[in-house]
Coordinates of C-alpha atoms and ligand atoms in Angstrom, one line a residue:
M1 CA -28.8 -17.8 -0.4
T2 CA -25.1 -18.4 -0.8
D3 CA -24.0 -22.0 0.1
L4 CA -20.3 -21.7 1.4
R5 CA -19.4 -25.4 0.4
S6 CA -20.9 -25.4 -3.2
D7 CA -20.4 -21.8 -3.9
G8 CA -16.9 -21.8 -2.3
A9 CA -15.9 -24.8 -4.3
A10 CA -17.0 -22.8 -7.4
A11 CA -15.1 -19.8 -6.2
L12 CA -11.9 -21.8 -5.6
E13 CA -12.4 -23.6 -8.9
W14 CA -12.5 -20.1 -10.5
A15 CA -9.4 -19.0 -8.8
A16 CA -7.4 -22.0 -9.7
R17 CA -8.6 -21.8 -13.4
Y18 CA -7.8 -18.1 -13.4
L19 CA -4.2 -18.7 -12.5
E20 CA -3.9 -21.5 -15.1
R21 CA -5.1 -19.3 -17.9
V22 CA -3.9 -15.9 -16.7
G23 CA -0.8 -15.9 -19.0
G24 CA -3.1 -16.1 -22.0
L25 CA -5.0 -13.0 -21.2
P26 CA -3.9 -9.3 -22.2
V27 CA -1.6 -8.2 -19.2
L28 CA -2.9 -4.6 -19.4
A29 CA -6.8 -4.0 -19.2
Q30 CA -7.9 -3.4 -22.8
V31 CA -10.7 -1.0 -21.8
A32 CA -11.4 2.7 -21.9
P33 CA -12.0 4.8 -18.7
G34 CA -15.7 4.4 -17.7
E35 CA -16.2 1.2 -19.8
I36 CA -16.6 -1.1 -17.0
R37 CA -18.8 1.2 -14.9
D38 CA -21.1 1.6 -17.8
R39 CA -21.5 -2.2 -18.0
L40 CA -22.7 -2.4 -14.5
P41 CA -26.3 -1.7 -13.2
R42 CA -26.8 1.7 -11.8
S43 CA -28.6 0.4 -8.7
P44 CA -28.2 -2.6 -6.5
P45 CA -30.6 -5.5 -6.8
E46 CA -33.7 -5.3 -4.8
D47 CA -33.7 -9.1 -4.4
P48 CA -31.1 -11.5 -3.5
E49 CA -29.1 -13.1 -6.3
P50 CA -27.4 -16.4 -6.3
F51 CA -23.6 -16.3 -5.8
E52 CA -23.1 -17.9 -9.3
A53 CA -24.3 -14.6 -10.7
V54 CA -21.5 -12.8 -9.1
L55 CA -19.0 -15.3 -10.5
R56 CA -20.5 -15.0 -13.9
D57 CA -20.3 -11.2 -13.9
L58 CA -16.7 -11.6 -12.8
D59 CA -15.9 -13.4 -15.8
E60 CA -18.0 -11.4 -18.2
V61 CA -18.2 -7.9 -16.9
L62 CA -15.1 -7.4 -14.6
L63 CA -12.5 -9.6 -16.1
P64 CA -11.9 -7.4 -19.2
G65 CA -11.3 -4.5 -16.9
V66 CA -8.6 -6.4 -14.8
T67 CA -4.8 -5.6 -15.3
H68 CA -3.4 -8.9 -14.5
W69 CA -0.8 -8.5 -11.7
Q70 CA -0.6 -12.2 -11.6
H71 CA 0.4 -12.4 -15.2
P72 CA 3.7 -13.9 -16.0
R73 CA 4.6 -11.0 -18.1
Y74 CA 3.7 -8.3 -15.8
F75 CA 6.9 -6.1 -15.6
A76 CA 5.5 -2.7 -14.6
Y77 CA 6.2 -0.7 -11.3
F78 CA 7.1 -3.5 -9.1
A79 CA 6.0 -6.9 -10.1
V80 CA 4.4 -8.8 -7.1
S81 CA 2.7 -12.1 -6.5
S82 CA -0.2 -13.5 -4.7
S83 CA 0.8 -16.9 -3.9
E84 CA -1.5 -19.8 -3.2
P85 CA -1.1 -20.2 0.5
A86 CA -1.8 -16.5 1.0
I87 CA -4.8 -16.7 -1.3
L88 CA -6.2 -19.6 0.9
A89 CA -5.2 -17.7 4.1
E90 CA -7.2 -14.6 2.9
L91 CA -10.3 -16.7 2.7
L92 CA -9.7 -17.9 6.2
A93 CA -9.0 -14.4 7.6
A94 CA -12.2 -13.2 6.2
T95 CA -14.0 -16.3 7.6
L96 CA -12.7 -15.5 11.1
N97 CA -13.3 -11.7 10.6
S98 CA -11.1 -11.0 13.6
A99 CA -11.0 -7.3 14.2
A100 CA -8.0 -6.6 16.5
I101 CA -9.1 -3.5 18.1
L102 CA -7.6 -4.8 21.3
W103 CA -5.6 -7.8 22.4
R104 CA -8.7 -9.4 23.9
T105 CA -10.7 -9.1 20.8
A106 CA -8.1 -11.0 18.8
P107 CA -5.5 -12.6 21.0
A108 CA -4.5 -15.1 18.3
A109 CA -4.3 -12.4 15.5
T110 CA -2.3 -10.0 17.8
E111 CA 0.1 -12.6 18.9
L112 CA 0.7 -14.3 15.6
E113 CA 1.3 -10.7 14.2
A114 CA 4.1 -10.3 16.7
V115 CA 5.5 -13.8 15.9
V116 CA 5.5 -13.5 12.1
L117 CA 7.1 -10.1 12.4
D118 CA 9.8 -11.5 14.6
W119 CA 10.4 -14.4 12.2
T120 CA 10.6 -12.1 9.3
A121 CA 13.1 -9.8 11.2
Q122 CA 15.3 -13.0 11.6
L123 CA 15.0 -13.8 7.9
L124 CA 16.1 -10.2 6.9
G125 CA 18.9 -10.2 9.4
L126 CA 17.4 -7.2 11.8
P127 CA 18.4 -6.9 15.4
A128 CA 16.6 -8.8 17.9
G129 CA 13.9 -7.3 20.0
W130 CA 12.5 -4.7 17.5
H131 CA 8.6 -4.0 18.0
G132 CA 6.8 -5.1 14.7
H133 CA 3.5 -4.9 13.4
I134 CA 1.6 -4.7 10.1
E135 CA 0.1 -1.6 8.4
D136 CA -2.0 -1.7 5.2
T137 CA 0.5 -0.1 2.9
A138 CA 4.2 1.5 2.9
S139 CA 2.3 4.9 2.8
T140 CA 0.7 4.3 6.1
S141 CA 3.9 2.7 7.7
T142 CA 5.8 5.9 6.7
L143 CA 3.0 8.1 7.8
A144 CA 3.3 6.4 11.3
A145 CA 7.0 6.8 11.4
L146 CA 6.6 10.6 10.7
I147 CA 4.0 10.9 13.2
A148 CA 6.2 9.2 15.9
A149 CA 9.2 11.3 14.8
R150 CA 7.3 14.4 15.1
A151 CA 6.1 13.6 18.6
A152 CA 9.4 12.5 19.8
T153 CA 11.3 15.4 18.5
G154 CA 8.9 18.1 18.5
R155 CA 10.2 19.2 15.0
E156 CA 8.4 19.7 11.7
L157 CA 10.9 18.9 8.9
V158 CA 11.2 15.7 6.8
V159 CA 14.2 15.1 4.8
C160 CA 14.5 12.5 2.0
S161 CA 16.2 12.2 -1.2
E162 CA 14.9 13.5 -4.6
Q163 CA 14.4 9.7 -5.5
A164 CA 12.4 8.9 -2.4
H165 CA 8.9 7.5 -3.1
S166 CA 6.1 10.2 -3.4
S167 CA 4.5 8.7 -0.3
V168 CA 7.0 10.5 1.7
E169 CA 6.0 13.8 0.4
K170 CA 2.2 12.9 0.5
D171 CA 2.6 12.0 4.2
A172 CA 4.5 15.0 5.1
R173 CA 1.9 17.1 3.4
M174 CA -0.9 15.4 5.1
L175 CA 0.7 16.1 8.5
G176 CA 1.5 19.6 7.6
M177 CA 5.2 18.9 7.8
R178 CA 7.9 20.6 5.7
I179 CA 9.9 18.5 3.3
R180 CA 13.3 18.9 2.0
K181 CA 14.7 16.8 -0.8
V182 CA 18.4 16.0 -1.0
P183 CA 20.3 15.6 -4.3
C184 CA 21.4 12.3 -5.3
D185 CA 24.8 11.1 -6.8
D186 CA 25.2 9.8 -10.4
Q187 CA 23.8 6.4 -9.2
F188 CA 20.6 7.9 -7.8
R189 CA 21.7 7.5 -4.1
M190 CA 21.1 10.2 -1.6
R191 CA 24.2 12.3 -1.1
P192 CA 25.0 12.4 2.7
D193 CA 27.3 15.4 2.0
A194 CA 24.2 17.4 0.9
L195 CA 21.9 16.5 3.8
G196 CA 22.5 19.9 5.2
D197 CA 21.7 21.1 8.7
L198 CA 19.4 18.3 10.4
F199 CA 19.2 20.0 13.8
D200 CA 15.5 21.0 12.8
A201 CA 14.8 17.7 11.2
A202 CA 12.1 15.5 12.8
A203 CA 13.0 12.7 10.4
V204 CA 15.2 11.6 7.7
V205 CA 13.6 8.9 5.2
A206 CA 16.5 6.8 3.6
T207 CA 15.5 4.4 0.9
V208 CA 16.8 0.9 0.3
G209 CA 15.6 0.1 -3.2
T210 CA 14.1 3.4 -4.6
T211 CA 11.2 3.1 -6.9
A212 CA 12.6 4.3 -10.1
T213 CA 16.0 2.6 -10.1
T214 CA 16.2 0.5 -6.9
S215 CA 19.3 2.4 -5.9
V216 CA 20.3 2.1 -2.3
D217 CA 20.9 5.3 0.0
P218 CA 24.0 5.3 2.1
V219 CA 22.3 4.4 5.4
P220 CA 25.3 4.3 7.5
A221 CA 26.3 7.7 6.8
I222 CA 22.7 9.0 7.0
A223 CA 22.4 7.1 10.4
D224 CA 25.5 8.9 11.8
A225 CA 24.1 12.3 10.7
C226 CA 20.6 11.5 12.4
E227 CA 22.3 10.4 15.5
R228 CA 24.4 13.7 15.8
A229 CA 21.3 15.8 15.1
G230 CA 18.8 13.9 17.2
A231 CA 16.6 13.2 14.1
W232 CA 14.5 10.0 13.5
L233 CA 15.8 7.7 11.0
H234 CA 13.2 5.8 8.9
V235 CA 14.2 3.4 6.2
D236 CA 11.9 2.8 3.5
A237 CA 12.7 -0.8 2.0
A238 CA 9.2 -1.3 0.6
Y239 CA 10.4 -3.3 -2.3
A240 CA 14.0 -4.4 -1.7
G241 CA 13.6 -5.3 1.9
T242 CA 12.6 -8.8 0.8
A243 CA 15.9 -9.4 -0.9
M244 CA 17.6 -9.4 2.6
V245 CA 16.5 -13.0 3.0
C246 CA 19.6 -13.7 0.8
R247 CA 22.9 -13.1 2.4
E248 CA 24.3 -11.7 -0.9
F249 CA 22.0 -8.7 -0.8
R250 CA 22.6 -7.9 2.9
W251 CA 25.1 -5.2 2.1
A252 CA 22.1 -3.2 1.2
F253 CA 20.8 -3.2 4.8
A254 CA 24.2 -1.9 6.1
G255 CA 23.3 0.6 8.9
V256 CA 19.5 -0.4 9.1
D257 CA 20.3 -1.6 12.5
C258 CA 20.6 2.0 13.5
A259 CA 17.2 3.1 12.2
D260 CA 14.4 4.1 14.3
S261 CA 11.9 2.5 12.1
L262 CA 11.7 0.5 8.9
V263 CA 9.2 -0.5 6.4
V264 CA 9.1 -3.5 4.1
N265 CA 6.2 -4.4 2.1
A266 CA 5.5 -8.1 2.2
H267 CA 2.9 -7.5 -0.6
K268 CA 5.7 -6.4 -2.9
W269 CA 8.3 -9.2 -3.3
M270 CA 7.3 -11.5 -0.4
L271 CA 4.5 -13.5 -2.2
T272 CA 1.8 -11.9 -0.1
P273 CA -1.1 -10.2 -1.6
V274 CA -1.9 -6.6 -0.8
D275 CA -2.3 -5.3 1.7
C276 CA 0.6 -6.3 4.1
S277 CA 3.2 -3.6 4.9
L278 CA 5.7 -4.8 7.7
F279 CA 6.7 -2.0 10.2
W280 CA 9.3 -2.4 12.7
S281 CA 10.7 0.1 15.3
R282 CA 13.4 0.0 18.0
R283 CA 11.5 2.7 19.7
P284 CA 7.9 1.1 20.6
E285 CA 7.6 3.5 23.5
D286 CA 7.7 6.4 21.2
L287 CA 5.0 4.9 18.9
R288 CA 2.8 4.3 21.9
R289 CA 3.2 7.8 23.2
A290 CA 2.1 9.1 19.7
F291 CA -0.7 6.7 19.1
S292 CA -2.2 5.5 22.2
V293 CA -5.7 7.0 22.9
I294 CA -7.8 4.6 25.1
P295 CA -11.4 5.9 25.5
E296 CA -13.4 4.3 28.4
Y297 CA -15.2 1.7 26.4
L298 CA -11.8 0.2 25.4
R299 CA -10.3 0.0 28.7
T300 CA -8.9 -3.3 29.8
P301 CA -6.4 -4.4 32.4
D302 CA -3.1 -2.7 32.1
A303 CA -1.3 -6.1 31.2
E304 CA -3.6 -6.4 28.1
D305 CA -3.4 -2.7 27.0
A306 CA 0.4 -2.8 26.2
L307 CA -0.5 -5.8 23.8
S308 CA -3.0 -4.0 21.8
L309 CA -1.3 -3.2 18.4
S310 CA -3.8 -0.4 17.7
E311 CA -1.7 1.6 20.4
Y312 CA 1.3 1.4 18.0
G313 CA -0.3 2.9 14.8
P314 CA -3.1 4.8 13.2
A315 CA -5.8 2.2 12.8
L316 CA -8.1 0.8 15.6
G317 CA -9.7 -2.0 13.8
R318 CA -7.0 -4.1 12.4
R319 CA -7.5 -7.2 10.1
F320 CA -5.9 -10.5 10.5
R321 CA -3.1 -10.0 7.9
A322 CA -0.6 -11.9 9.8
L323 CA -2.3 -15.0 8.8
K324 CA -1.5 -14.8 5.1
L325 CA 2.1 -14.0 5.8
W326 CA 2.3 -17.0 8.3
A327 CA 1.0 -19.1 5.5
V328 CA 3.7 -18.0 3.2
L329 CA 6.6 -18.2 5.6
R330 CA 5.4 -21.8 6.4
C331 CA 4.6 -23.0 3.0
Y332 CA 7.8 -21.4 1.3
G333 CA 10.1 -21.5 4.1
A334 CA 13.2 -19.3 4.1
S335 CA 14.6 -21.3 1.2
G336 CA 11.5 -20.8 -1.0
L337 CA 11.7 -17.1 -0.4
R338 CA 15.6 -17.0 -1.3
D339 CA 14.7 -19.1 -4.4
H340 CA 11.9 -16.7 -5.5
V341 CA 14.4 -13.5 -4.9
R342 CA 17.4 -15.2 -6.6
R343 CA 15.3 -16.2 -9.7
G344 CA 13.9 -12.6 -10.1
V345 CA 17.3 -11.0 -9.8
E346 CA 18.9 -13.6 -12.2
L347 CA 16.1 -13.0 -15.0
A348 CA 16.6 -9.4 -14.6
S349 CA 20.4 -9.7 -15.0
R350 CA 19.9 -11.7 -18.2
F351 CA 17.5 -9.1 -19.6
E352 CA 20.1 -6.4 -18.7
R353 CA 22.9 -8.3 -20.6
W354 CA 20.7 -8.5 -23.7
V355 CA 20.1 -4.7 -23.6
A356 CA 23.8 -4.0 -23.1
G357 CA 24.7 -6.2 -25.9
E358 CA 22.4 -4.7 -28.6
P359 CA 23.4 -1.7 -30.7
G360 CA 20.8 1.1 -30.4
W361 CA 19.8 0.5 -26.8
E362 CA 21.2 1.8 -23.5
L363 CA 20.9 1.0 -19.6
C364 CA 20.1 4.0 -17.6
A365 CA 21.0 2.9 -14.0
P366 CA 22.9 0.4 -12.2
R367 CA 20.8 -2.7 -11.3
P368 CA 21.2 -3.9 -7.7
F369 CA 18.1 -6.1 -7.5
S370 CA 15.4 -7.3 -10.2
V371 CA 14.6 -3.9 -12.1
V372 CA 16.3 -2.8 -15.2
C373 CA 16.2 0.7 -16.4
F374 CA 16.9 1.1 -20.2
R375 CA 16.0 3.1 -23.2
L376 CA 16.2 3.2 -27.0
E377 CA 19.2 5.6 -27.9
G378 CA 17.6 8.9 -29.2
D379 CA 14.9 11.2 -28.1
D380 CA 12.3 10.7 -25.4
D381 CA 9.4 10.6 -27.8
R382 CA 10.7 7.4 -29.4
N383 CA 10.8 5.8 -25.9
R384 CA 7.4 7.0 -25.0
E385 CA 5.9 5.7 -28.2
L386 CA 7.6 2.4 -27.7
L387 CA 6.2 2.0 -24.3
A388 CA 2.6 2.9 -25.5
R389 CA 3.0 0.3 -28.3
V390 CA 4.2 -2.7 -26.3
N391 CA 1.6 -2.0 -23.6
A392 CA -1.0 -1.7 -26.0
S393 CA -0.2 -5.1 -27.5
G394 CA -1.2 -6.7 -24.2
E395 CA 1.6 -9.1 -24.5
I396 CA 3.6 -7.3 -21.8
F397 CA 3.2 -4.5 -19.3
I398 CA 6.2 -2.3 -18.4
S399 CA 6.4 1.1 -16.9
H400 CA 8.8 4.2 -17.2
A401 CA 10.7 6.6 -15.1
V402 CA 12.4 9.9 -15.8
L403 CA 16.2 9.7 -15.1
N404 CA 18.6 12.6 -15.3
G405 CA 15.7 14.4 -17.2
R406 CA 15.4 11.6 -19.7
Y407 CA 12.7 9.1 -20.3
A408 CA 13.6 5.7 -19.5
L409 CA 11.7 2.3 -19.7
R410 CA 11.6 -0.1 -16.6
L411 CA 11.3 -3.8 -16.6
A412 CA 10.7 -5.1 -13.1
V413 CA 10.9 -8.9 -12.6
G414 CA 9.2 -10.2 -9.5
Q415 CA 6.1 -12.3 -10.6
M416 CA 6.5 -15.8 -9.1
R417 CA 5.1 -17.1 -12.5
T418 CA 7.8 -15.3 -14.6
T419 CA 10.1 -17.7 -16.5
E420 CA 13.0 -17.0 -18.7
D421 CA 10.8 -17.5 -21.8
D422 CA 8.6 -14.7 -20.5
V423 CA 11.7 -12.3 -20.1
R424 CA 12.9 -13.4 -23.5
A425 CA 9.5 -12.6 -25.0
A426 CA 9.5 -9.2 -23.5
W427 CA 12.9 -8.5 -25.1
E428 CA 11.6 -9.8 -28.5
I429 CA 8.3 -7.7 -28.3
L430 CA 10.5 -4.6 -27.4
R431 CA 12.8 -5.2 -30.2
R432 CA 10.0 -6.0 -32.6
E433 CA 8.1 -2.6 -31.8
A434 CA 11.3 -0.7 -31.8
S435 CA 12.0 -1.8 -35.3
E436 CA 8.4 -0.8 -36.4
L437 CA 9.1 2.5 -34.8
C438 CA 12.3 2.9 -37.0
L439 CA 10.7 2.2 -40.3
P440 CA 10.7 5.3 -42.4
G441 CA 7.4 7.2 -43.0
Ligands
PLP501 C1 10.2 2.6 -2.3 C2 8.7 2.6 -2.2 N1 8.2 3.1 -1.0 C3 6.9 3.2 -0.9 C4 5.9 2.8 -1.8 C5 4.5 2.9 -1.6 O1 4.0 1.6 -1.4 P1 2.4 1.5 -0.9 O2 1.6 1.3 -2.2 O3 2.5 0.1 0.0 O4 2.0 2.6 -0.2 C6 6.5 2.2 -3.0 C7 5.6 1.9 -4.0 O5 5.9 1.3 -5.0 C8 7.8 2.3 -3.1 O6 8.4 1.7 -4.3

């Protein structure tokens, strides 16, 4: 039997202790594929085991196979954070186990979701009155946008830039829609002059903060083109959207008020654990037309129907994700979120200056937010090898991109525990490993 009080206290102690010591663990899991699986029993236990056995195996069996996203020297892809209030709120959401299939099955979860989406819309400077709800991931949010766009326009083409996230292509493929990729300018932004004829486009997906370089597509010009052609404009701001809490970054949201839908992942830069993808639309009736299927067993009085968020997206059973975002917004406040974003951008800008000032290294893209793309001068193989060496060291974890056909390294700042010392350490480790590469023989 599991005792919620005593086992729960042990689990919380585990969590607190983990967060204290995570900085001393290798960032990237140091295991080979299949190794963890081999350490686990082939079959489930016949008899109940105590919860402490689960905690023990978490330490002994699973932890070596964890890549530590909560590590202060996690700089790969997009660095994210699961903050303490959100961790606790996840526990409480699981305790309540609200499944918001209909408003009446989860009135508090449904209405809190609407409120936190309104609050966040205000923090990001979005127009008042947009419908907002939470999906699991940006992949699903964009899927929902494309489904609504196709239903609203009767068209089958999706247009995005060559720097758009692969989820756009995957979503289009899953829907059997065609995709056209628009070339970018020399700063990795979609070229509006190359959009082509949009009269058969269901949707154009513009990105504010692309995955490789965090470039910002020119949304105002794209919005004009969509308006003229009757195409749905979906804005993917999965990563950079959070930066809009700071006025100095709002330039990047110019034109977003004209979008038909928008996605911002709270589970990227907003201190909220996966999964929590915020989806807004100024066309909720189009969403409802696309998604509302109400079988007899789910029928309720009309006044309740319209409030059921399952009518605005793909999922029926929706978990209480709003609780963790609510906890974050309350426990950090707007000022705490702004500090978090600004700290990340400031640290990235320092790293950028160090790279710029060091002979033999080069920057590969402008840095609007907290991601720096850089490389060792010379061929791609040196950079590939450098990446493999620094990651194998377990001291830092960074990732790569291919920009203008050349292999580039990416350092993404965003983990809430990252300090200047960690970024400085990353730079020293990169320089150390690079100098080893350069040794003759
Ligand atoms: C710009 C952008 N859009 C969408 C996604 C997909 O996010 P998710 O994992 O929530 O589906 C990513 C992932 O990094 C991204 O960078």
